[in-house]
mmCIF file of C-alpha atoms in Angstrom:
data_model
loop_
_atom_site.group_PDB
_atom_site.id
_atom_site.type_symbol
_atom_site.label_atom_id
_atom_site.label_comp_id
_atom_site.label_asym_id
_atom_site.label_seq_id
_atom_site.Cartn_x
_atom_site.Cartn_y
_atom_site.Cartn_z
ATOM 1 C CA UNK A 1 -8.573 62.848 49.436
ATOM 2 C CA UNK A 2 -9.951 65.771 50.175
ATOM 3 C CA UNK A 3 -11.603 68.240 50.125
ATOM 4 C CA UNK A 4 -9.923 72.075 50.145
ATOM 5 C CA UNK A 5 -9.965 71.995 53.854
ATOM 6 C CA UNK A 6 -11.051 68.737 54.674
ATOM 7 C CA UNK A 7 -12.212 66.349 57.263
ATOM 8 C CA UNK A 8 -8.947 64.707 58.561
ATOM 9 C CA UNK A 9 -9.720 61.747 60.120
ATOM 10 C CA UNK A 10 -7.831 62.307 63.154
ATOM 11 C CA UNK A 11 -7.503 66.202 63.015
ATOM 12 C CA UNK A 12 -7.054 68.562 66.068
ATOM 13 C CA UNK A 13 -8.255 67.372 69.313
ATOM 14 C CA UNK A 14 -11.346 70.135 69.352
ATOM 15 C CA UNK A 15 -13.828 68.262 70.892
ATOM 16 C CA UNK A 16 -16.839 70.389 71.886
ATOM 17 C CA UNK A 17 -16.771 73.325 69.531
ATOM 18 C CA UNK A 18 -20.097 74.422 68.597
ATOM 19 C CA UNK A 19 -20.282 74.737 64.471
ATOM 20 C CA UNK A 20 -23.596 76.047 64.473
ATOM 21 C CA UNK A 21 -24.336 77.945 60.854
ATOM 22 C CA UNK A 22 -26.931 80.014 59.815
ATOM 23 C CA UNK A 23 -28.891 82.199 60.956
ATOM 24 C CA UNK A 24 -30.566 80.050 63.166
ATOM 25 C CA UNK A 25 -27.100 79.996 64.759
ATOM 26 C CA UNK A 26 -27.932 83.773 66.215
ATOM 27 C CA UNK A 27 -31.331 83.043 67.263
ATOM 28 C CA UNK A 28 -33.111 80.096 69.469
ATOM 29 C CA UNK A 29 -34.812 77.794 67.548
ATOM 30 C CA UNK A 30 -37.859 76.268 67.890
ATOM 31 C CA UNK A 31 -36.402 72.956 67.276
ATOM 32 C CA UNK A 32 -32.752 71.961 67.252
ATOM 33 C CA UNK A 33 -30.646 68.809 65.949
ATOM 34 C CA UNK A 34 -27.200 68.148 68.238
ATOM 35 C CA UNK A 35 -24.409 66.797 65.553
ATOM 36 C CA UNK A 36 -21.121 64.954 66.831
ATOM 37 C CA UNK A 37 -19.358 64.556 63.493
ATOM 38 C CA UNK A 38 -15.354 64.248 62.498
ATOM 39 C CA UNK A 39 -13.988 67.790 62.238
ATOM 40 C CA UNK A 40 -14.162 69.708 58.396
ATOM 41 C CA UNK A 41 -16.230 66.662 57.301
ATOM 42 C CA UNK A 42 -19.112 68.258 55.850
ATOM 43 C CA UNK A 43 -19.468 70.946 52.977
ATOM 44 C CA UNK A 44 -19.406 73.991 53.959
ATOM 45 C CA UNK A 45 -23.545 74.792 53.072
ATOM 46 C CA UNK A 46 -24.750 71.897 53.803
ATOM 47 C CA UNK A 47 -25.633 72.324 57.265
ATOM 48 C CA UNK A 48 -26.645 76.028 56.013
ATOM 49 C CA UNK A 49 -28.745 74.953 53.364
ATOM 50 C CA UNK A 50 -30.422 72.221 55.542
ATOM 51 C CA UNK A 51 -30.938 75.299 58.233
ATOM 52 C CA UNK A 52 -33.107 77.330 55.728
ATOM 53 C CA UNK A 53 -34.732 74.034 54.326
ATOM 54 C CA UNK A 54 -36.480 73.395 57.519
ATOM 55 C CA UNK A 55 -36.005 75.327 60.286
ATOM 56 C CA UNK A 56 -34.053 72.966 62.722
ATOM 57 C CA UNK A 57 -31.105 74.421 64.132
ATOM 58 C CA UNK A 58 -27.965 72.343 63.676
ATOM 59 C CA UNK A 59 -25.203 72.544 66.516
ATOM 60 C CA UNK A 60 -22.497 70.642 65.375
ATOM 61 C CA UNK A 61 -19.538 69.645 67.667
ATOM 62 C CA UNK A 62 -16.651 67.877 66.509
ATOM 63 C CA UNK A 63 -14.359 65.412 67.308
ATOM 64 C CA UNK A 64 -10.661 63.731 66.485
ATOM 65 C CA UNK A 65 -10.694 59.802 66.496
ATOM 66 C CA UNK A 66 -13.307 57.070 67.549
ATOM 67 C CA UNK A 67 -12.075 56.706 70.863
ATOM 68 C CA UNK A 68 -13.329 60.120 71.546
ATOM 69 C CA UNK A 69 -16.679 59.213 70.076
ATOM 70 C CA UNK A 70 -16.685 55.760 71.625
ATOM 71 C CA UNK A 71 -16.191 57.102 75.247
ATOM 72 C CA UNK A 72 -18.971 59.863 74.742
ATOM 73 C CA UNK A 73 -21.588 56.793 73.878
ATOM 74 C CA UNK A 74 -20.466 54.082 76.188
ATOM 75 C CA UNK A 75 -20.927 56.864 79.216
ATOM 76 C CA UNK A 76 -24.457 56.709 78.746
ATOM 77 C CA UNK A 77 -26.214 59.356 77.130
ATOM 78 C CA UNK A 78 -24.368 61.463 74.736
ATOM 79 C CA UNK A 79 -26.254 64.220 74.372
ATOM 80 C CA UNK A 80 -26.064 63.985 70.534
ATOM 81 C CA UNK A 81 -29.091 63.046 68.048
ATOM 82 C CA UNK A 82 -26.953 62.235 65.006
ATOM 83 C CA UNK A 83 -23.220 60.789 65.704
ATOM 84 C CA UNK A 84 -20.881 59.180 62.903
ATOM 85 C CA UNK A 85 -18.986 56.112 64.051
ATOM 86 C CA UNK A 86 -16.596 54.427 61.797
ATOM 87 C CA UNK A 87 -18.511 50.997 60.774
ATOM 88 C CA UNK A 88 -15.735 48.680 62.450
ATOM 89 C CA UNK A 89 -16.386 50.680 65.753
ATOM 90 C CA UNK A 90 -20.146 51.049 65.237
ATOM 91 C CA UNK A 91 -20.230 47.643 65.036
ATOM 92 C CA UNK A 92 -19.389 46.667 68.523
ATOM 93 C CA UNK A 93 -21.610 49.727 70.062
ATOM 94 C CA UNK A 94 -24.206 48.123 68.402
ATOM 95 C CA UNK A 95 -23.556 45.060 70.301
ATOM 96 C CA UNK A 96 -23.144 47.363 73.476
ATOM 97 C CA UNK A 97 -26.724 48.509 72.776
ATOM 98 C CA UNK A 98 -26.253 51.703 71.782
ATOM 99 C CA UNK A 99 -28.061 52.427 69.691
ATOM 100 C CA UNK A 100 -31.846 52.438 68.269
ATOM 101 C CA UNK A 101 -33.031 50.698 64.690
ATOM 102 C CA UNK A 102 -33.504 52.973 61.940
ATOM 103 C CA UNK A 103 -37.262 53.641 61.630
ATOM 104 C CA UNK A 104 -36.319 53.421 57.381
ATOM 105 C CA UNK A 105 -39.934 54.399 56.675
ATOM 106 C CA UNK A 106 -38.777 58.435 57.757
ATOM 107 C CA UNK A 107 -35.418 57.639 55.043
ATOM 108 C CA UNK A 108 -37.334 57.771 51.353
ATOM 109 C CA UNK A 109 -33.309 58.029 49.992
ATOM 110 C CA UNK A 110 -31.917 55.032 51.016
ATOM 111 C CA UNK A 111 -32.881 53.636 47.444
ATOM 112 C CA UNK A 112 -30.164 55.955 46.265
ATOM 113 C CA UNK A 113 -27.287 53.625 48.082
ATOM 114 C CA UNK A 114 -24.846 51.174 46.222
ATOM 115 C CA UNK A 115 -26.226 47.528 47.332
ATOM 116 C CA UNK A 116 -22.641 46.524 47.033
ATOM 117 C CA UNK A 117 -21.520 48.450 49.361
ATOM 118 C CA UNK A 118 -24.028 48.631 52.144
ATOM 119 C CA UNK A 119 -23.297 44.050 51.396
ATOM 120 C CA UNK A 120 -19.761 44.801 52.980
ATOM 121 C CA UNK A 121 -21.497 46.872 56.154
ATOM 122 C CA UNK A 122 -23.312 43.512 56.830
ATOM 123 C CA UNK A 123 -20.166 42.345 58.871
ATOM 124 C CA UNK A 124 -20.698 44.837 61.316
ATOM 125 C CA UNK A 125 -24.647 46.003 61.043
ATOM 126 C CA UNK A 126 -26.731 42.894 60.070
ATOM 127 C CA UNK A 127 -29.390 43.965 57.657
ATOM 128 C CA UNK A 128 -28.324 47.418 57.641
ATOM 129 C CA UNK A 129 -30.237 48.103 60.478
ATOM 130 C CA UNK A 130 -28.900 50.627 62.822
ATOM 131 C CA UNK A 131 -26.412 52.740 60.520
ATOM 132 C CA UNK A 132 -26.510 54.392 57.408
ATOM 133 C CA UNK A 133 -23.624 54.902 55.354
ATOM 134 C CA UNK A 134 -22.313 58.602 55.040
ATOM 135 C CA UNK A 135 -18.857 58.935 53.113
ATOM 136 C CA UNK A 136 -16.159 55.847 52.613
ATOM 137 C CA UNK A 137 -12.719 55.564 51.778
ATOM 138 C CA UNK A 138 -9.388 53.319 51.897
ATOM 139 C CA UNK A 139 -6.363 52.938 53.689
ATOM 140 C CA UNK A 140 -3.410 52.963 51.075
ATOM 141 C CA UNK A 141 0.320 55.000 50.977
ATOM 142 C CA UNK A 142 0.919 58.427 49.563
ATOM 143 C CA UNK A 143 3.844 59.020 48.202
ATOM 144 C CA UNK A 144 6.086 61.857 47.105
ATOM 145 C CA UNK A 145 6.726 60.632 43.934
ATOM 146 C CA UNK A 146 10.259 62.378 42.997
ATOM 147 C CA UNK A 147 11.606 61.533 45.919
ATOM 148 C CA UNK A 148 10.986 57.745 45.987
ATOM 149 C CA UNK A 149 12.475 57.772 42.547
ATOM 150 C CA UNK A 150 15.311 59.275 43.638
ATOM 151 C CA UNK A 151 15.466 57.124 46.791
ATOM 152 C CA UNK A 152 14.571 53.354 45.091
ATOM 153 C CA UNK A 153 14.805 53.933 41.757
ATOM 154 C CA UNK A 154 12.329 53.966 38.766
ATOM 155 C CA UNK A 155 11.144 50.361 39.721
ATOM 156 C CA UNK A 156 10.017 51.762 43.512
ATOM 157 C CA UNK A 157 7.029 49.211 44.348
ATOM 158 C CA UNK A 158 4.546 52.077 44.840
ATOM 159 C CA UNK A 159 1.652 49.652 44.021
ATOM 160 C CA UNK A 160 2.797 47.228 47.022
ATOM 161 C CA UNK A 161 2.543 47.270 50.914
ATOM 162 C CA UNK A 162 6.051 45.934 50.006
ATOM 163 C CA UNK A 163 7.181 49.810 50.047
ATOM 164 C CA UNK A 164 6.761 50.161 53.547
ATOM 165 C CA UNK A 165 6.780 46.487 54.700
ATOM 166 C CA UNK A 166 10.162 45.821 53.568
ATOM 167 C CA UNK A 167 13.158 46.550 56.142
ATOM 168 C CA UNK A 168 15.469 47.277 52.750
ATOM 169 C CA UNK A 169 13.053 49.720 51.390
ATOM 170 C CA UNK A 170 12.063 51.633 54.733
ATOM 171 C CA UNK A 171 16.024 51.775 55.566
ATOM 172 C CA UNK A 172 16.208 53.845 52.267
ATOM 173 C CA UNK A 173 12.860 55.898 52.578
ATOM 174 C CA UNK A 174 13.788 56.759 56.035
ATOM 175 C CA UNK A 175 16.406 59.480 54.218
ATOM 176 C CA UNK A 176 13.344 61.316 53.201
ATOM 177 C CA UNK A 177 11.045 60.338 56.219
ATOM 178 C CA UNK A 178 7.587 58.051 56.235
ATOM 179 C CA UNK A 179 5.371 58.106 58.994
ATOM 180 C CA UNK A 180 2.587 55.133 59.596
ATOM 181 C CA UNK A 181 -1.026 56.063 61.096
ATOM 182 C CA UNK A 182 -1.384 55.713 64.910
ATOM 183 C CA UNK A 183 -3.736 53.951 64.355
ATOM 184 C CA UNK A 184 -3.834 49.351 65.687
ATOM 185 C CA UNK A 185 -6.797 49.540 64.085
ATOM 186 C CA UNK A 186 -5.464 49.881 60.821
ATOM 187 C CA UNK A 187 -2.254 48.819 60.737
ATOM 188 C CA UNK A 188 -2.208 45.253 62.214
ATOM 189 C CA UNK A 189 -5.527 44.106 60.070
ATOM 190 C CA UNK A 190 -3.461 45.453 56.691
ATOM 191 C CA UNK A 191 -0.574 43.539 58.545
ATOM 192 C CA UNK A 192 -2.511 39.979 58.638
ATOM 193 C CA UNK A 193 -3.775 40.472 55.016
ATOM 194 C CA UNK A 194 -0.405 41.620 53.523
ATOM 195 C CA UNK A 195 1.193 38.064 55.301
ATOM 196 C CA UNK A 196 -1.842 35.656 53.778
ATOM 197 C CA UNK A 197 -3.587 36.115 57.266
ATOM 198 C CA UNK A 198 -7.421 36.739 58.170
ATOM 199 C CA UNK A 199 -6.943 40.739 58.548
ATOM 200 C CA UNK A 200 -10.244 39.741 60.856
ATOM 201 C CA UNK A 201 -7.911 37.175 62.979
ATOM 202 C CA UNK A 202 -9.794 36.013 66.251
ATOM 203 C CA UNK A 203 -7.149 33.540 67.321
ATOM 204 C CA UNK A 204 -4.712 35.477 69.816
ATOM 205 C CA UNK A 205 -1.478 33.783 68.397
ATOM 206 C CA UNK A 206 -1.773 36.423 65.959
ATOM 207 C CA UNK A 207 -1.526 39.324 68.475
ATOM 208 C CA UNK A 208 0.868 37.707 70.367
ATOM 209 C CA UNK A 209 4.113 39.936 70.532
ATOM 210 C CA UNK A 210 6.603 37.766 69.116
ATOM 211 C CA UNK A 211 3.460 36.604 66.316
ATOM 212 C CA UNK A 212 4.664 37.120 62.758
ATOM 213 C CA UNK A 213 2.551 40.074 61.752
ATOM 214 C CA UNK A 214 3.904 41.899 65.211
ATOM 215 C CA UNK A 215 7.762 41.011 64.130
ATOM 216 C CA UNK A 216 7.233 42.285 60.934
ATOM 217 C CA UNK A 217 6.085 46.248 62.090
ATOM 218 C CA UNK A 218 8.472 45.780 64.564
ATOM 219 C CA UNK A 219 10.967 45.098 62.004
ATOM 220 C CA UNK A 220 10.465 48.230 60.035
ATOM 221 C CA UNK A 221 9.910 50.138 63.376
ATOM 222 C CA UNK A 222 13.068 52.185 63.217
ATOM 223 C CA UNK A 223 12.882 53.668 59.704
ATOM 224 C CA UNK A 224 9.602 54.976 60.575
ATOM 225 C CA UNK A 225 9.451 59.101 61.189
ATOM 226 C CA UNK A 226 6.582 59.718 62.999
ATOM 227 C CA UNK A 227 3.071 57.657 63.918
ATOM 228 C CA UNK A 228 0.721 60.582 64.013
ATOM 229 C CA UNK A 229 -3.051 60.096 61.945
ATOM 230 C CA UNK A 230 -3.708 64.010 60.741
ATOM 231 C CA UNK A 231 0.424 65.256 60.174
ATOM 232 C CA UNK A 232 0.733 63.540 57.906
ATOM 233 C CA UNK A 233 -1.189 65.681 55.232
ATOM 234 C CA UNK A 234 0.900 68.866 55.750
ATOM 235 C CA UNK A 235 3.902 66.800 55.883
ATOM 236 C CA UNK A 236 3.624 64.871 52.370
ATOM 237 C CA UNK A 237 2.180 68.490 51.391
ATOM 238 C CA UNK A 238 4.990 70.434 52.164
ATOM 239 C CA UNK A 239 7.739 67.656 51.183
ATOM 240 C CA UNK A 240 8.938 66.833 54.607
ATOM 241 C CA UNK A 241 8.275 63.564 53.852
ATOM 242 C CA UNK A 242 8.538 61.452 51.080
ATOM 243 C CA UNK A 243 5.792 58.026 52.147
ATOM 244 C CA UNK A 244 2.814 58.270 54.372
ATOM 245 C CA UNK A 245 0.651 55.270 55.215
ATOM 246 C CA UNK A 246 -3.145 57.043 55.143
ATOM 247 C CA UNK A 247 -6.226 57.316 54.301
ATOM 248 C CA UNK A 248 -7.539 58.215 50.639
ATOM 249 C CA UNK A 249 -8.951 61.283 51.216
ATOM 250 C CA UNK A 250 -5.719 62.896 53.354
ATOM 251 C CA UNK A 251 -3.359 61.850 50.761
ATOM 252 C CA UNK A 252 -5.483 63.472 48.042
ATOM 253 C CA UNK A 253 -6.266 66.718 50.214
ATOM 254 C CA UNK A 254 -1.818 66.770 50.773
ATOM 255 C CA UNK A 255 -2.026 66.608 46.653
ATOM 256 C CA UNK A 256 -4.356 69.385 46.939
ATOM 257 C CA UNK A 257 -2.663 71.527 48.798
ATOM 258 C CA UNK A 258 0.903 70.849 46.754
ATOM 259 C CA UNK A 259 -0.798 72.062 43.720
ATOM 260 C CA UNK A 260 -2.494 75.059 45.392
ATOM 261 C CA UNK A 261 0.857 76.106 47.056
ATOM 262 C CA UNK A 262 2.770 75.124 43.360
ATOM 263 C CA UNK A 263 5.584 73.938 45.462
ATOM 264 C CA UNK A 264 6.791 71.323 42.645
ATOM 265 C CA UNK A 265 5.847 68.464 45.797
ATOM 266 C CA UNK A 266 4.338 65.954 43.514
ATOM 267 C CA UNK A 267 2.274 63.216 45.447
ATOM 268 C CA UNK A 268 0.252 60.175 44.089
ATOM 269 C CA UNK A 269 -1.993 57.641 46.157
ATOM 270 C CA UNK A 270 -1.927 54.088 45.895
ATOM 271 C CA UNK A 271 -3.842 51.206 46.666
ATOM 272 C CA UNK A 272 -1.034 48.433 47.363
ATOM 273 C CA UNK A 273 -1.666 45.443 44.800
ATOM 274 C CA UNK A 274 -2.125 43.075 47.886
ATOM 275 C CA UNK A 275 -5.592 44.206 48.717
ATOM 276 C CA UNK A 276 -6.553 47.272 51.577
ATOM 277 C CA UNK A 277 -9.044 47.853 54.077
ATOM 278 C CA UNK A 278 -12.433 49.673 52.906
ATOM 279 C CA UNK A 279 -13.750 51.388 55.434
ATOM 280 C CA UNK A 280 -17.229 53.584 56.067
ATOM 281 C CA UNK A 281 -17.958 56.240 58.283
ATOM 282 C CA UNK A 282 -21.839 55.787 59.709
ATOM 283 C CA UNK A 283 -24.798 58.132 60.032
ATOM 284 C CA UNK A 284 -26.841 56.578 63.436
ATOM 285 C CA UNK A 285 -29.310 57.661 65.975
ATOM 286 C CA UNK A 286 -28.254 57.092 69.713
ATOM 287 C CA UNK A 287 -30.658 55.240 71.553
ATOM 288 C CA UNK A 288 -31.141 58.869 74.248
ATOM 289 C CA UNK A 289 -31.555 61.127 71.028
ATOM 290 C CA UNK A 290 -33.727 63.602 72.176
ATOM 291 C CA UNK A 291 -34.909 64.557 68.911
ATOM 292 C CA UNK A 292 -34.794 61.552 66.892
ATOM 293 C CA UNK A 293 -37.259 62.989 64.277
ATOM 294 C CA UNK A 294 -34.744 66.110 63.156
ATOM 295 C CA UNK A 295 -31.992 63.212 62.727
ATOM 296 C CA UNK A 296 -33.482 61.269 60.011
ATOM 297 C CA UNK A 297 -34.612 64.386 58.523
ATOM 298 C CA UNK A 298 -31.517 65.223 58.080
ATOM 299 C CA UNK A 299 -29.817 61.956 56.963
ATOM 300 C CA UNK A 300 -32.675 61.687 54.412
ATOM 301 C CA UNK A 301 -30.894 65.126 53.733
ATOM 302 C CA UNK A 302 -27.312 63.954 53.244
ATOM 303 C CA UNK A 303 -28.790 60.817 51.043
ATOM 304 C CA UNK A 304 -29.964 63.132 48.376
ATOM 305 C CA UNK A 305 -27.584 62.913 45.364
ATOM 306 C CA UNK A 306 -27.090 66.567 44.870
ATOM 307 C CA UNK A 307 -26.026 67.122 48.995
ATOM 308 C CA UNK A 308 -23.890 64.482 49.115
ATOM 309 C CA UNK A 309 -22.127 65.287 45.560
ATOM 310 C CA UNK A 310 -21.544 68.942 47.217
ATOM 311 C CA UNK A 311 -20.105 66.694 50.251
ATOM 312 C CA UNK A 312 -17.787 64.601 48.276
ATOM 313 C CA UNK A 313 -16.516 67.337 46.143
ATOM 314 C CA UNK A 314 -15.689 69.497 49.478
ATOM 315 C CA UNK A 315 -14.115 66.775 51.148
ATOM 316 C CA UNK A 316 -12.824 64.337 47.942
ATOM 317 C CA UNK A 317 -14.255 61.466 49.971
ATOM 318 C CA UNK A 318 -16.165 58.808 48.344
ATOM 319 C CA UNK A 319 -19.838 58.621 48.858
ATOM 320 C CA UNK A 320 -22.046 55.536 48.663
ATOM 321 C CA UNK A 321 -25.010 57.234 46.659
ATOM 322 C CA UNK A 322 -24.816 55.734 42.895
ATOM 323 C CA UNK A 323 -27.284 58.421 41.725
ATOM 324 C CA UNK A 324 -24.572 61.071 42.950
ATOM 325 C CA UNK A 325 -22.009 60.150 40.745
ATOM 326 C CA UNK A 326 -22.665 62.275 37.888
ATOM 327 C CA UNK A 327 -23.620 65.327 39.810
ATOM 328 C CA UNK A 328 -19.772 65.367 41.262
ATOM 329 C CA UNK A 329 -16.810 66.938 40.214
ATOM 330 C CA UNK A 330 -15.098 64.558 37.320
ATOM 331 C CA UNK A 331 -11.720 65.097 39.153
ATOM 332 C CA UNK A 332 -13.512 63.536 41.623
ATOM 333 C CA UNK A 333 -15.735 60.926 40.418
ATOM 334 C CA UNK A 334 -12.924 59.826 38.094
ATOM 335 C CA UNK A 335 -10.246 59.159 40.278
ATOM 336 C CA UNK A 336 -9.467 55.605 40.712
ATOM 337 C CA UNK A 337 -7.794 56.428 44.406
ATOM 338 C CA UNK A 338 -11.384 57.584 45.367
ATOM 339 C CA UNK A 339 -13.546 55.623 43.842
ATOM 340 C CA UNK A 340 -11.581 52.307 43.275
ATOM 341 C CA UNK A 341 -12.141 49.976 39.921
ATOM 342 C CA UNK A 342 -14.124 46.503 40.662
ATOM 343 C CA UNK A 343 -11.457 44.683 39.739
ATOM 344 C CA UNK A 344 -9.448 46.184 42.840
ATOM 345 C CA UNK A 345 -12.492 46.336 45.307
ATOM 346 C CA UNK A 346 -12.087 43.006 45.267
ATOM 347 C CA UNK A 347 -9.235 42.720 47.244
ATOM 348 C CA UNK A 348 -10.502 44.867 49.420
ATOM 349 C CA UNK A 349 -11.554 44.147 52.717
ATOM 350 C CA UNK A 350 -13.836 45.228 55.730
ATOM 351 C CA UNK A 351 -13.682 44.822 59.357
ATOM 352 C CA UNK A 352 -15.354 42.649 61.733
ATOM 353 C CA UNK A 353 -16.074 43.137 65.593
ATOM 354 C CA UNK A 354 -13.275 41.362 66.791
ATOM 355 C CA UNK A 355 -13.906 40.890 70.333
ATOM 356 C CA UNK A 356 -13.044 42.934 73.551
ATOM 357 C CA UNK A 357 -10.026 40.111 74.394
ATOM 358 C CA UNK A 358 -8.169 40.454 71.099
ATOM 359 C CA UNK A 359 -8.941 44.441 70.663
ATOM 360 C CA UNK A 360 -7.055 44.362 74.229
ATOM 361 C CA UNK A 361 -4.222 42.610 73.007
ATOM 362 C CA UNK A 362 -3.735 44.837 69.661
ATOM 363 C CA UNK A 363 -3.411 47.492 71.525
ATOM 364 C CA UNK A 364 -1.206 46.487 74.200
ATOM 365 C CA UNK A 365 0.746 45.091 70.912
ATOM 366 C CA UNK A 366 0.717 48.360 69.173
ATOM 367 C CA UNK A 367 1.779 50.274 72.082
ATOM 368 C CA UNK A 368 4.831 47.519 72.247
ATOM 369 C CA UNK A 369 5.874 48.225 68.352
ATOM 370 C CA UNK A 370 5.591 52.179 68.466
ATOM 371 C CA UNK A 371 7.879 51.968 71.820
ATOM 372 C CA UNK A 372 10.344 49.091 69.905
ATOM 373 C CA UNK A 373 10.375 47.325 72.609
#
C-alpha cells in the first residue's frame, strides 16, 4: 500500500490528537476547518500547502476504525466540518440523516473523478449525493513470498482466497503465522462471495452460526495467529509472519518497509482470482458543520490532480481522479495491486447497507468465530 508512513486503516487508537500544521497552527485564525480523518492518511504538505493557499486553519484529529467515527456522528453533533467514512458505513449514516447534500456548485473538480467508480458508490450514496470519493483500495492477502514456498510449495495458490480458506493450507501456514483483519465487515462479505453467495446477503440463514460461510472461518479458526487490522504491517514487514489477510495499501506499505530495512523479507499482494471487495473511503460534510464553506474548499482541494497525486504517492493508496494518474509516481500508478486491471475489477465487488438486524447478527457471529466457540 502505502505510503512511507502511511494511513493504516485501523492504526493506534489516538483519537483526539490535534494535527494542526502550519503556521496557522501557532497563531488563531480568522477562520478554521475541524478534520476527523484516519490517522497518517494524508501527505504530509497537503494540509500545509492548503494552510498558505487560503488562510483557513486546519485542525485535524484522527481516528482508528469506523466505529470510532460512527459513534462520534450518531451522538449528535460531531464537532467536525469534514469527516471520512468508509462508503459501506457512510451509507447507512446517510440513511440515519447525517449528513447534508453536497452543494456540487462550490466542487468545480468533481469532473476530474472516474465515472466508473463513483457507478459502484451508487449502492450506498444514490446519485453521488452526499459523499465524495477521497482514496480507494482492496481487500486481498499479503504474503511473504519465501516462506509460502517453503511452506506449500512452488504451486502455493497465492492468487486464491483458497490460501487462507482451506483448513490443509492454513494447518501448514500456521508454522509461519497468518493473521485475518478484525474486521466482520470484511471478512464474512469476502466469505459469501468466495462460497458463490451474495457477499451483500440480506437473508439471516447466512449469518446464522452453524450457516456455511460461518463453518467455514470457523474451520480455519485455529491456524489463524492473530485478528488484529494495523499489526499486521510490521508483522509481514519484519517476517513474523508469513500471510496476512489486508488491505492494499498495508500490504504494500509492509513491502515498503522490507525494502527500506533490506531485511531479505520479500512480500507480494494479491488479489485472490475469486473476486474481492473494493472499497472507498468518503470526503462528507456533517449536517452541524459549523463551517461548511472551508470544507468544500478544501475537498475541491484534495480533487485537484496534482494534491491528490502527492496523496497517493505518500500513502500508495489509489485515488479516484483519472486526470491524476500521470502526475503520480509510476511505482505507483503502475502497480496492478493498487490500481487493479479491468479485467479483475470486474470481479470486484462493493458493499451495500445491509440492515441494522443482519449487521447485529455478523457481529455477534464474528465475535463467535474469533472466540471458536
Amino acid at each position: 500500500m502505502i505510503q512511507k508512513n502511511h494511513k493504516m486503516r485501523q492504526i493506534l487508537p489516538i483519537v483526539g490528537i490535534v494535527c494542526a500544521l502550519g503556521t496557522a497552527a501557532t497563531s488563531v485564525s480568522a477562520e478554521t476547518l475541524k478534520f476527523f480523518n484516519w490517522s497518517d492518511y494524508i501527505a504530509e504538505d497537503t494540509i500545509e500547502r492548503f494552510e498558505k493557499e487560503t488562510g483557513i486553519q486546519v485542525i485535524q484529529d484522527v481516528f482508528d476504525s469506523n466505529e470510532v467515527l460512527e459513534a462520534k456522528l450518531l451522538a449528535g453533533s460531531s464537532g467536525y466540518d469534514l469527516v471520512v467514512p468508509t462508503a459501506s458505513f457512510m451509507g447507512r449514516q446517510i440513511q440515519a440523516g447525517v449528513f447534508g447534500k453536497l452543494d456540487k456548485d462550490q466542487l468545480t473538480n468533481l469532473k476530474h473523478l472516474d465515472p466508473e467508480l463513483l457507478s459502484f458508490l451508487e449502492a450506498v450514496d444514490p446519485g453521488n449525493q452526499y459523499g465524495v470519493p477521497y482514496l480507494w483500495g482492496t481487500t486481498g492477502i499479503g504474503y511473504n513470498v519465501d516462506k509460502v514456498k517453503e511452506v506449500l510449495g512452488e504451486n502455493a495458490p497465492v492468487n486464491s482466497w483458497d490460501l487462507v480458506l482451506k483448513p490443509e493450507n492454513m494447518a501448514k501456514l500456521q508454522k509461519c503465522g497468518v493473521m485475518f483483519l478484525d474486521s466482520p465487515d470484511e471478512l464474512y462479505p469476502l466469505t459469501l462471495n468466495y462460497l458463490g453467495k451474495n457477499p451483500n446477503s440480506r437473508d439471516p440463514k447466512d449469518y446464522a452460526l452453524d450457516s456455511e460461510a460461518a463453518t467455514l472461518l470457523k474451520s480455519v479458526r485455529p491456524y489463524v495467529s492473530q485478528f488484529h487490522s494495523s499489526q499486521y504491517i510490521s508483522a509481514l514487514a519484519n517476517g513474523d509472519i508469513c500471510v496476512a489477510i489486508g488491505w492494499s495499501g498495508d500490504v504494500i506499505q509492509a513491502q515498503d518497509r522490507a525494502i527500506e530495512a533490506d531485511n531479505g523479507v520479500n512480500i507480494e499482494y494479491s488479489i485472490p482470482k475469486e473476486g474481492t471487495q473494493i472499497w472507498f473511503d468518503m470526503l462528507a460534510v456533517p449536517k452541524g458543520a459549523e463551517n461548511k464553506d472551508a470544507a468544500y474548499k478544501f475537498i475541491n482541494f484534495l480533487l485537484r490532480p496534482e494534491i491528490i497525486a502527492d496523496v497517493s504517492n505518500y500513502v500508495a493508496y489509489a485515488n479516484p481522479n483519472l486526470d491524476a494518474m500521470s502526475l503520480q509516481d509510476p511505482d505507483i500508478a503502475n502497480n496492478k495491486g493498487i490500481y487493479p486491471s479491468d479485467e479483475v475489477k470486474k470481479k470486484m465487488f462493493a458493499q451495500k447497507v445491509r440492515g441494522l438486524k443482519i449487521d447485529r447478527l455478523m457481529v455477534r457471529l464474528w465475535t463467535d468465530i474469533k472466540t471458536g466457540h
